[in-house]
mmCIF file of C-alpha atoms in Angstrom:
data_model
loop_
_atom_site.group_PDB
_atom_site.id
_atom_site.type_symbol
_atom_site.label_atom_id
_atom_site.label_comp_id
_atom_site.label_asym_id
_atom_site.label_seq_id
_atom_site.Cartn_x
_atom_site.Cartn_y
_atom_site.Cartn_z
ATOM 1 C CA MET E 1 -83.022 -34.801 -46.271
ATOM 2 C CA ALA E 2 -80.139 -33.903 -48.546
ATOM 3 C CA GLU E 3 -82.359 -34.699 -51.537
ATOM 4 C CA VAL E 4 -85.131 -32.462 -50.360
ATOM 5 C CA LEU E 5 -82.663 -29.636 -49.702
ATOM 6 C CA PHE E 6 -81.100 -30.145 -53.046
ATOM 7 C CA PHE E 7 -84.391 -29.887 -54.900
ATOM 8 C CA VAL E 8 -85.436 -26.856 -52.951
ATOM 9 C CA ALA E 9 -82.147 -25.043 -53.434
ATOM 10 C CA GLY E 10 -81.702 -26.131 -57.033
ATOM 11 C CA SER E 11 -85.188 -25.051 -58.094
ATOM 12 C CA GLY E 12 -84.667 -21.834 -56.191
ATOM 13 C CA ALA E 13 -81.399 -21.169 -58.017
ATOM 14 C CA ILE E 14 -82.916 -21.914 -61.378
ATOM 15 C CA ALA E 15 -85.998 -19.830 -60.657
ATOM 16 C CA GLY E 16 -83.801 -16.940 -59.594
ATOM 17 C CA ALA E 17 -81.759 -17.222 -62.782
ATOM 18 C CA ILE E 18 -84.883 -17.197 -64.901
ATOM 19 C CA GLY E 19 -86.085 -14.183 -62.922
ATOM 20 C CA VAL E 20 -82.885 -12.318 -63.772
ATOM 21 C CA ILE E 21 -83.389 -12.570 -67.461
ATOM 22 C CA ALA E 22 -87.189 -12.490 -67.591
ATOM 23 C CA VAL E 23 -87.953 -9.391 -65.491
ATOM 24 C CA ARG E 24 -88.310 -6.070 -67.219
ATOM 25 C CA ASN E 25 -87.036 -3.802 -64.501
ATOM 26 C CA PRO E 26 -83.263 -4.001 -63.757
ATOM 27 C CA PHE E 27 -83.980 -3.441 -60.085
ATOM 28 C CA TYR E 28 -86.026 -6.619 -59.845
ATOM 29 C CA SER E 29 -83.324 -8.437 -61.810
ATOM 30 C CA VAL E 30 -80.897 -7.601 -59.014
ATOM 31 C CA LEU E 31 -83.327 -8.881 -56.388
ATOM 32 C CA ALA E 32 -83.810 -12.077 -58.325
ATOM 33 C CA LEU E 33 -80.036 -12.507 -58.497
ATOM 34 C CA VAL E 34 -79.829 -12.107 -54.707
ATOM 35 C CA SER E 35 -82.315 -14.943 -54.183
ATOM 36 C CA HIS E 36 -80.395 -16.984 -56.768
ATOM 37 C CA LEU E 37 -77.187 -16.429 -54.865
ATOM 38 C CA VAL E 38 -78.663 -17.510 -51.572
ATOM 39 C CA SER E 39 -80.007 -20.678 -53.079
ATOM 40 C CA LEU E 40 -76.608 -21.311 -54.672
ATOM 41 C CA ALA E 41 -74.943 -20.867 -51.281
ATOM 42 C CA LEU E 42 -77.272 -23.594 -49.946
ATOM 43 C CA LEU E 43 -76.096 -25.840 -52.789
ATOM 44 C CA PHE E 44 -72.469 -25.079 -51.832
ATOM 45 C CA LEU E 45 -73.238 -26.043 -48.295
ATOM 46 C CA LEU E 46 -74.656 -29.388 -49.478
ATOM 47 C CA LEU E 47 -71.359 -29.921 -51.312
ATOM 48 C CA ARG E 48 -69.448 -29.313 -48.137
ATOM 49 C CA ALA E 49 -67.979 -25.951 -49.169
ATOM 50 C CA GLU E 50 -68.804 -24.009 -46.058
ATOM 51 C CA PHE E 51 -66.312 -21.217 -46.531
ATOM 52 C CA VAL E 52 -67.161 -20.627 -50.164
ATOM 53 C CA ALA E 53 -70.870 -20.531 -49.230
ATOM 54 C CA ALA E 54 -70.208 -17.926 -46.529
ATOM 55 C CA ALA E 55 -67.997 -15.870 -48.871
ATOM 56 C CA GLN E 56 -70.679 -16.094 -51.537
ATOM 57 C CA VAL E 57 -73.372 -14.686 -49.258
ATOM 58 C CA ILE E 58 -71.145 -11.975 -47.769
ATOM 59 C CA VAL E 59 -69.268 -10.849 -50.873
ATOM 60 C CA TYR E 60 -71.922 -11.313 -53.499
ATOM 61 C CA ALA E 61 -75.295 -11.026 -51.858
ATOM 62 C CA GLY E 62 -73.889 -8.425 -49.448
ATOM 63 C CA ALA E 63 -71.361 -6.198 -51.127
ATOM 64 C CA VAL E 64 -71.639 -6.639 -54.892
ATOM 65 C CA MET E 65 -75.441 -6.554 -54.944
ATOM 66 C CA VAL E 66 -75.442 -3.372 -52.943
ATOM 67 C CA LEU E 67 -73.139 -1.855 -55.548
ATOM 68 C CA TYR E 68 -75.562 -3.029 -58.219
ATOM 69 C CA VAL E 69 -78.539 -1.509 -56.453
ATOM 70 C CA PHE E 70 -76.731 1.834 -56.117
ATOM 71 C CA VAL E 71 -75.801 1.901 -59.763
ATOM 72 C CA VAL E 72 -79.335 0.938 -60.821
ATOM 73 C CA ALA E 73 -80.699 3.722 -58.720
ATOM 74 C CA TYR E 74 -78.166 6.148 -60.055
ATOM 75 C CA VAL E 75 -78.555 5.308 -63.728
ATOM 76 C CA GLY E 76 -82.298 5.018 -63.338
ATOM 77 C CA GLY E 77 -83.938 1.647 -63.358
ATOM 78 C CA GLN E 78 -86.256 2.349 -66.192
ATOM 79 C CA ASP E 79 -88.265 -0.445 -67.755
ATOM 80 C CA GLU E 80 -86.817 -1.621 -70.949
ATOM 81 C CA PRO E 81 -88.612 -3.565 -73.566
ATOM 82 C CA LEU E 82 -87.494 -7.203 -73.344
ATOM 83 C CA GLY E 83 -85.725 -8.738 -76.222
ATOM 84 C CA PRO E 84 -83.976 -7.354 -79.264
ATOM 85 C CA ARG E 85 -85.524 -4.461 -81.124
ATOM 86 C CA ALA E 86 -85.250 -6.192 -84.509
ATOM 87 C CA GLY E 87 -88.158 -8.507 -83.730
ATOM 88 C CA SER E 88 -88.493 -12.038 -82.410
ATOM 89 C CA GLY E 89 -86.049 -13.605 -84.864
ATOM 90 C CA LEU E 90 -83.062 -13.037 -82.644
ATOM 91 C CA ARG E 91 -84.907 -14.306 -79.633
ATOM 92 C CA VAL E 92 -85.700 -17.572 -81.392
ATOM 93 C CA VAL E 93 -82.104 -17.858 -82.440
ATOM 94 C CA SER E 94 -80.951 -17.285 -78.871
ATOM 95 C CA ALA E 95 -83.397 -19.862 -77.532
ATOM 96 C CA ILE E 96 -82.068 -22.382 -80.057
ATOM 97 C CA PHE E 97 -78.533 -21.437 -79.026
ATOM 98 C CA GLY E 98 -79.364 -21.866 -75.336
ATOM 99 C CA ALA E 99 -80.943 -25.286 -75.939
ATOM 100 C CA ALA E 100 -77.936 -26.405 -77.919
ATOM 101 C CA LEU E 101 -75.586 -25.123 -75.272
ATOM 102 C CA PHE E 102 -77.420 -26.942 -72.525
ATOM 103 C CA LEU E 103 -77.346 -30.193 -74.509
ATOM 104 C CA GLU E 104 -73.708 -29.748 -75.155
ATOM 105 C CA LEU E 105 -72.885 -29.039 -71.524
ATOM 106 C CA SER E 106 -74.963 -32.027 -70.369
ATOM 107 C CA VAL E 107 -73.245 -34.330 -72.835
ATOM 108 C CA ALA E 108 -69.826 -32.957 -71.865
ATOM 109 C CA THR E 109 -70.334 -33.369 -68.133
ATOM 110 C CA LEU E 110 -72.724 -36.294 -67.703
ATOM 111 C CA GLY E 111 -71.261 -38.369 -70.548
ATOM 112 C CA SER E 112 -67.716 -37.813 -69.576
ATOM 113 C CA GLY E 113 -67.296 -41.294 -68.147
ATOM 114 C CA LEU E 114 -66.154 -40.022 -64.767
ATOM 115 C CA GLN E 115 -66.542 -42.873 -62.406
ATOM 116 C CA LEU E 116 -67.560 -40.878 -59.384
ATOM 117 C CA ILE E 117 -70.175 -38.742 -61.114
ATOM 118 C CA ASP E 118 -72.970 -41.101 -60.177
ATOM 119 C CA SER E 119 -71.991 -41.179 -56.547
ATOM 120 C CA GLY E 120 -71.991 -38.700 -53.795
ATOM 121 C CA GLY E 121 -68.258 -38.172 -54.162
ATOM 122 C CA ARG E 122 -65.318 -39.554 -52.264
ATOM 123 C CA PRO E 123 -65.656 -39.767 -48.490
ATOM 124 C CA VAL E 124 -64.191 -36.619 -46.924
ATOM 125 C CA PRO E 125 -62.957 -35.879 -43.411
ATOM 126 C CA ALA E 126 -65.030 -33.914 -40.980
ATOM 127 C CA GLY E 127 -63.362 -30.508 -41.495
ATOM 128 C CA PHE E 128 -63.667 -30.519 -45.281
ATOM 129 C CA GLY E 129 -64.203 -27.080 -46.679
ATOM 130 C CA SER E 130 -63.873 -25.284 -43.337
ATOM 131 C CA PRO E 131 -62.226 -21.869 -43.164
ATOM 132 C CA GLU E 132 -59.205 -23.485 -41.468
ATOM 133 C CA GLU E 133 -58.518 -25.839 -44.375
ATOM 134 C CA ILE E 134 -59.085 -23.210 -47.027
ATOM 135 C CA GLY E 135 -56.968 -20.663 -45.180
ATOM 136 C CA SER E 136 -54.023 -22.971 -44.760
ATOM 137 C CA LEU E 137 -54.166 -23.946 -48.465
ATOM 138 C CA LEU E 138 -54.400 -20.333 -49.539
ATOM 139 C CA LEU E 139 -51.303 -19.440 -47.537
ATOM 140 C CA THR E 140 -49.205 -22.475 -48.523
ATOM 141 C CA LYS E 141 -50.005 -24.250 -51.737
ATOM 142 C CA PHE E 142 -51.961 -21.469 -53.408
ATOM 143 C CA LEU E 143 -50.088 -18.472 -52.164
ATOM 144 C CA LEU E 144 -49.275 -17.071 -55.577
ATOM 145 C CA PRO E 145 -52.945 -17.090 -56.857
ATOM 146 C CA PHE E 146 -53.927 -15.511 -53.576
ATOM 147 C CA GLU E 147 -51.465 -12.623 -53.988
ATOM 148 C CA VAL E 148 -52.339 -12.201 -57.660
ATOM 149 C CA ALA E 149 -55.993 -12.023 -56.754
ATOM 150 C CA SER E 150 -55.312 -9.325 -54.195
ATOM 151 C CA PHE E 151 -53.408 -7.307 -56.795
ATOM 152 C CA LEU E 152 -56.295 -7.756 -59.203
ATOM 153 C CA LEU E 153 -58.700 -6.383 -56.638
ATOM 154 C CA LEU E 154 -56.457 -3.377 -56.082
ATOM 155 C CA ILE E 155 -56.178 -2.704 -59.816
ATOM 156 C CA ALA E 156 -59.992 -3.017 -60.175
ATOM 157 C CA ALA E 157 -60.641 -0.616 -57.291
ATOM 158 C CA VAL E 158 -58.284 1.986 -58.767
ATOM 159 C CA GLY E 159 -59.831 1.451 -62.194
ATOM 160 C CA ALA E 160 -63.357 1.947 -60.886
ATOM 161 C CA VAL E 161 -62.367 5.204 -59.159
ATOM 162 C CA VAL E 162 -60.699 6.506 -62.340
ATOM 163 C CA LEU E 163 -63.672 5.487 -64.499
ATOM 164 C CA ALA E 164 -66.372 6.883 -62.284
ATOM 165 C CA ARG E 165 -64.903 10.148 -61.026
ATOM 166 C CA ARG E 166 -65.586 13.550 -62.450
ATOM 167 C CA ARG E 167 -62.751 15.363 -64.155
ATOM 168 C CA GLY E 168 -62.073 19.034 -63.597
ATOM 169 C CA GLY E 169 -60.010 21.291 -61.559
ATOM 170 C CA LEU E 170 -60.021 24.277 -59.269
ATOM 171 C CA SER E 171 -60.247 27.682 -60.769
ATOM 172 C CA ASN E 172 -58.268 30.204 -58.770
ATOM 173 C CA ALA E 173 -55.253 30.550 -56.607
ATOM 174 C CA GLU E 174 -57.235 31.097 -53.415
ATOM 175 C CA GLU E 175 -59.107 27.885 -53.738
ATOM 176 C CA GLN E 176 -55.947 26.063 -54.563
ATOM 177 C CA ALA E 177 -54.280 27.576 -51.514
ATOM 178 C CA ARG E 178 -57.272 26.595 -49.370
ATOM 179 C CA TYR E 179 -57.302 23.013 -50.429
ATOM 180 C CA SER E 180 -53.707 22.155 -51.024
ATOM 181 C CA ALA E 181 -52.049 20.805 -47.948
ATOM 182 C CA MET E 182 -50.055 18.300 -49.951
ATOM 183 C CA ASP E 183 -49.428 19.903 -53.318
ATOM 184 C CA ILE E 184 -45.799 18.911 -53.234
ATOM 185 C CA LEU E 185 -46.884 15.352 -53.763
ATOM 186 C CA ARG E 186 -49.271 15.958 -56.612
ATOM 187 C CA PRO E 187 -49.755 18.257 -59.584
ATOM 188 C CA ALA E 188 -51.658 21.467 -59.036
ATOM 189 C CA TYR E 189 -55.477 21.355 -59.201
ATOM 190 C CA THR E 190 -55.788 17.558 -59.041
ATOM 191 C CA GLY E 191 -56.873 15.159 -56.399
ATOM 192 C CA THR E 192 -58.860 17.508 -54.236
ATOM 193 C CA MET E 193 -62.392 17.056 -52.893
ATOM 194 C CA ALA E 194 -63.513 20.147 -54.813
ATOM 195 C CA GLU E 195 -62.327 18.643 -57.980
ATOM 196 C CA ALA E 196 -64.168 15.449 -57.158
ATOM 197 C CA VAL E 197 -67.472 17.164 -56.811
ATOM 198 C CA GLY E 198 -66.850 19.204 -59.906
ATOM 199 C CA GLU E 199 -66.923 22.594 -58.356
ATOM 200 C CA ARG E 200 -64.819 24.027 -61.136
ATOM 201 C CA HIS E 201 -64.058 22.575 -64.422
ATOM 202 C CA SER E 202 -61.125 24.408 -65.828
ATOM 203 C CA LEU E 203 -58.490 26.906 -65.106
ATOM 204 C CA PRO E 204 -58.953 30.456 -66.297
ATOM 205 C CA PRO E 205 -56.277 31.313 -68.833
ATOM 206 C CA GLY E 206 -54.373 33.703 -66.617
ATOM 207 C CA ALA E 207 -54.256 31.731 -63.438
ATOM 208 C CA VAL E 208 -50.790 30.916 -62.332
ATOM 209 C CA VAL E 209 -50.150 29.291 -58.977
ATOM 210 C CA THR E 210 -46.781 29.534 -57.466
ATOM 211 C CA LYS E 211 -47.251 29.729 -53.752
ATOM 212 C CA THR E 212 -47.954 26.786 -51.521
ATOM 213 C CA PRO E 213 -49.890 27.676 -48.346
ATOM 214 C CA ALA E 214 -46.752 27.487 -46.292
ATOM 215 C CA GLU E 215 -45.034 29.934 -48.608
ATOM 216 C CA ALA E 216 -48.074 32.204 -48.625
ATOM 217 C CA LYS E 217 -48.151 32.191 -44.811
ATOM 218 C CA ALA E 218 -44.412 32.904 -44.603
ATOM 219 C CA ALA E 219 -44.812 35.708 -47.078
ATOM 220 C CA ALA E 220 -47.705 37.210 -45.084
ATOM 221 C CA GLU E 221 -45.714 37.005 -41.898
ATOM 222 C CA ALA E 222 -42.755 38.648 -43.550
ATOM 223 C CA GLU E 223 -44.993 41.388 -44.752
ATOM 224 C CA ALA E 224 -46.511 41.859 -41.296
ATOM 225 C CA GLU E 225 -43.025 42.154 -39.822
ATOM 226 C CA VAL E 226 -42.132 44.807 -42.318
ATOM 227 C CA MET N 1 -77.196 -36.566 -54.029
ATOM 228 C CA ASP N 2 -75.185 -37.618 -57.015
ATOM 229 C CA ILE N 3 -72.689 -35.145 -58.365
ATOM 230 C CA GLY N 4 -74.279 -35.400 -61.794
ATOM 231 C CA TRP N 5 -77.389 -33.574 -60.564
ATOM 232 C CA TYR N 6 -75.336 -30.605 -59.377
ATOM 233 C CA LEU N 7 -73.619 -30.535 -62.774
ATOM 234 C CA ALA N 8 -76.981 -30.551 -64.520
ATOM 235 C CA VAL N 9 -78.156 -27.558 -62.408
ATOM 236 C CA SER N 10 -74.853 -25.826 -63.212
ATOM 237 C CA ALA N 11 -75.341 -26.417 -66.936
ATOM 238 C CA LEU N 12 -78.920 -25.101 -66.790
ATOM 239 C CA ILE N 13 -77.916 -21.938 -64.972
ATOM 240 C CA PHE N 14 -75.073 -21.325 -67.379
ATOM 241 C CA THR N 15 -77.491 -21.724 -70.293
ATOM 242 C CA ILE N 16 -79.904 -19.292 -68.796
ATOM 243 C CA GLY N 17 -77.144 -16.782 -68.317
ATOM 244 C CA ALA N 18 -75.914 -17.152 -71.833
ATOM 245 C CA ALA N 19 -79.433 -16.677 -73.227
ATOM 246 C CA GLY N 20 -79.786 -13.556 -71.054
ATOM 247 C CA VAL N 21 -76.573 -12.105 -72.428
ATOM 248 C CA LEU N 22 -77.861 -12.678 -75.940
ATOM 249 C CA THR N 23 -81.383 -11.291 -75.438
ATOM 250 C CA ARG N 24 -81.161 -8.395 -72.986
ATOM 251 C CA ARG N 25 -80.172 -4.932 -74.048
ATOM 252 C CA SER N 26 -79.334 -3.099 -70.870
ATOM 253 C CA PRO N 27 -75.657 -3.437 -69.917
ATOM 254 C CA LEU N 28 -76.623 -3.744 -66.272
ATOM 255 C CA VAL N 29 -78.661 -6.839 -66.935
ATOM 256 C CA ILE N 30 -75.940 -8.222 -69.165
ATOM 257 C CA LEU N 31 -73.537 -7.909 -66.272
ATOM 258 C CA LEU N 32 -76.017 -9.733 -64.016
ATOM 259 C CA CYS N 33 -76.211 -12.519 -66.626
ATOM 260 C CA LEU N 34 -72.411 -12.727 -66.679
ATOM 261 C CA GLU N 35 -72.623 -13.193 -62.914
ATOM 262 C CA LEU N 36 -75.029 -16.085 -63.484
ATOM 263 C CA MET N 37 -72.583 -17.775 -65.864
ATOM 264 C CA LEU N 38 -69.685 -17.327 -63.457
ATOM 265 C CA ASN N 39 -71.806 -18.755 -60.600
ATOM 266 C CA ALA N 40 -72.679 -21.740 -62.715
ATOM 267 C CA ALA N 41 -68.997 -22.307 -63.304
ATOM 268 C CA ASN N 42 -68.392 -22.025 -59.578
ATOM 269 C CA LEU N 43 -71.065 -24.612 -58.855
ATOM 270 C CA ALA N 44 -69.406 -27.017 -61.250
ATOM 271 C CA LEU N 45 -65.989 -26.393 -59.749
ATOM 272 C CA ILE N 46 -67.296 -27.054 -56.201
ATOM 273 C CA ALA N 47 -69.151 -30.136 -57.335
ATOM 274 C CA PHE N 48 -65.920 -31.499 -58.857
ATOM 275 C CA ALA N 49 -64.006 -30.606 -55.698
ATOM 276 C CA ARG N 50 -66.568 -32.643 -53.726
ATOM 277 C CA MET N 51 -66.293 -35.479 -56.220
ATOM 278 C CA HIS N 52 -62.546 -35.740 -55.926
ATOM 279 C CA GLY N 53 -62.539 -35.053 -52.202
ATOM 280 C CA ASN N 54 -59.940 -32.321 -52.215
ATOM 281 C CA HIS N 55 -59.979 -28.561 -51.916
ATOM 282 C CA ASP N 56 -58.433 -27.390 -55.180
ATOM 283 C CA GLY N 57 -61.774 -26.708 -56.793
ATOM 284 C CA GLN N 58 -62.913 -24.639 -53.888
ATOM 285 C CA ILE N 59 -59.782 -22.484 -54.066
ATOM 286 C CA PHE N 60 -60.475 -22.042 -57.782
ATOM 287 C CA ALA N 61 -64.028 -21.014 -56.990
ATOM 288 C CA ILE N 62 -62.815 -18.373 -54.576
ATOM 289 C CA VAL N 63 -60.446 -16.963 -57.262
ATOM 290 C CA VAL N 64 -63.405 -16.882 -59.641
ATOM 291 C CA LEU N 65 -65.343 -14.990 -56.972
ATOM 292 C CA VAL N 66 -62.589 -12.375 -56.826
ATOM 293 C CA VAL N 67 -62.452 -12.073 -60.562
ATOM 294 C CA ALA N 68 -66.208 -11.622 -60.736
ATOM 295 C CA ALA N 69 -66.102 -8.875 -58.114
ATOM 296 C CA CYS N 70 -63.408 -7.058 -60.113
ATOM 297 C CA GLU N 71 -65.404 -7.443 -63.316
ATOM 298 C CA VAL N 72 -68.510 -6.050 -61.658
ATOM 299 C CA THR N 73 -66.614 -3.052 -60.257
ATOM 300 C CA VAL N 74 -65.070 -2.064 -63.536
ATOM 301 C CA GLY N 75 -68.266 -2.790 -65.497
ATOM 302 C CA LEU N 76 -70.369 -0.664 -63.222
ATOM 303 C CA GLY N 77 -67.739 2.097 -63.406
ATOM 304 C CA VAL N 78 -68.098 2.027 -67.208
ATOM 305 C CA ILE N 79 -71.859 2.186 -66.920
ATOM 306 C CA VAL N 80 -71.648 5.197 -64.554
ATOM 307 C CA ALA N 81 -69.245 6.948 -66.949
ATOM 308 C CA MET N 82 -71.651 6.247 -69.845
ATOM 309 C CA HIS N 83 -74.500 7.671 -67.874
ATOM 310 C CA ARG N 84 -72.472 10.748 -66.958
ATOM 311 C CA ARG N 85 -71.643 11.424 -70.550
ATOM 312 C CA ARG N 86 -75.345 11.202 -71.486
ATOM 313 C CA LEU N 87 -74.767 8.141 -73.641
ATOM 314 C CA PRO N 88 -77.640 5.692 -74.034
ATOM 315 C CA ILE N 89 -77.567 2.774 -71.607
ATOM 316 C CA ASP N 90 -78.293 0.312 -74.351
ATOM 317 C CA VAL N 91 -75.829 -2.058 -75.942
ATOM 318 C CA ASP N 92 -77.589 -1.866 -79.338
ATOM 319 C CA GLU N 93 -76.751 1.794 -79.610
ATOM 320 C CA MET N 94 -73.238 1.539 -78.172
ATOM 321 C CA GLN N 95 -71.524 0.241 -81.226
ATOM 322 C CA GLU N 96 -68.285 2.268 -81.233
ATOM 323 C CA LEU N 97 -65.525 2.346 -78.695
ATOM 324 C CA GLN N 98 -65.041 6.040 -79.187
ATOM 325 C CA GLY N 99 -68.113 7.608 -77.605
#
């Protein structure tokens, strides 16, 4: 049973990988990668890595691929001619490179003289690879990598927002007064929704903003009293 | 199944990914091929974790998953910024860092 599942999942993973690089339209490449990831999760399950398999399907096939699909739809998934423009010379070179790489990797792994490589691995207890085991390891032995990974995710999220946003500002004092509830905490004309959608791109030369909304309101009230 | 078979599949997927990085021109597809290579490394890590019967390789695979997600996020952000500046989405024409 395990053999049958291995061959089904392994051939599915390899076919998905070939589909990624052989299909002309980037959109179909993304779909091929999704099928590849699901097959790979099956291989992970055969290797008793339940939690990694679940994380693979949820994080990759769920979240990351949705991001890919959005970006492909945004950029425009136009068909591109396969292969380098210079002709088929580079493709031949890359095929030779790929074959050499495969040979090298096979020699490096299969010829490594590891004693257990021709077996199914050491016998493992029943809960091997379960979320419980992984979670307790992540919070005890591997706490530092766990925290560093979370910081890396935060940095990547901030970086993506900075890279992908539009730059620009609000144009006049009224708009600034309308949008700025928190302009003590940030410089004028930045960080507003209007800036994000690119409503205005630059300040007019004469625009000077001095009043916060609270000040403007207080001034208006003072005027009314007078 | 022997661990060696899993390693062979991993090597094959890594090779396919490397060939894709070399031959394709769209940065989107190149990112996908990078994902393939990272997944092949993950498969090898998990196979070795099964071989030794401990969890260290699986933890390593989870960290690789996180790094891959970060790489995708930033890479796609760069592609969106390229598209917004009307630059060609083609690595053959993007030869300078200063767009």
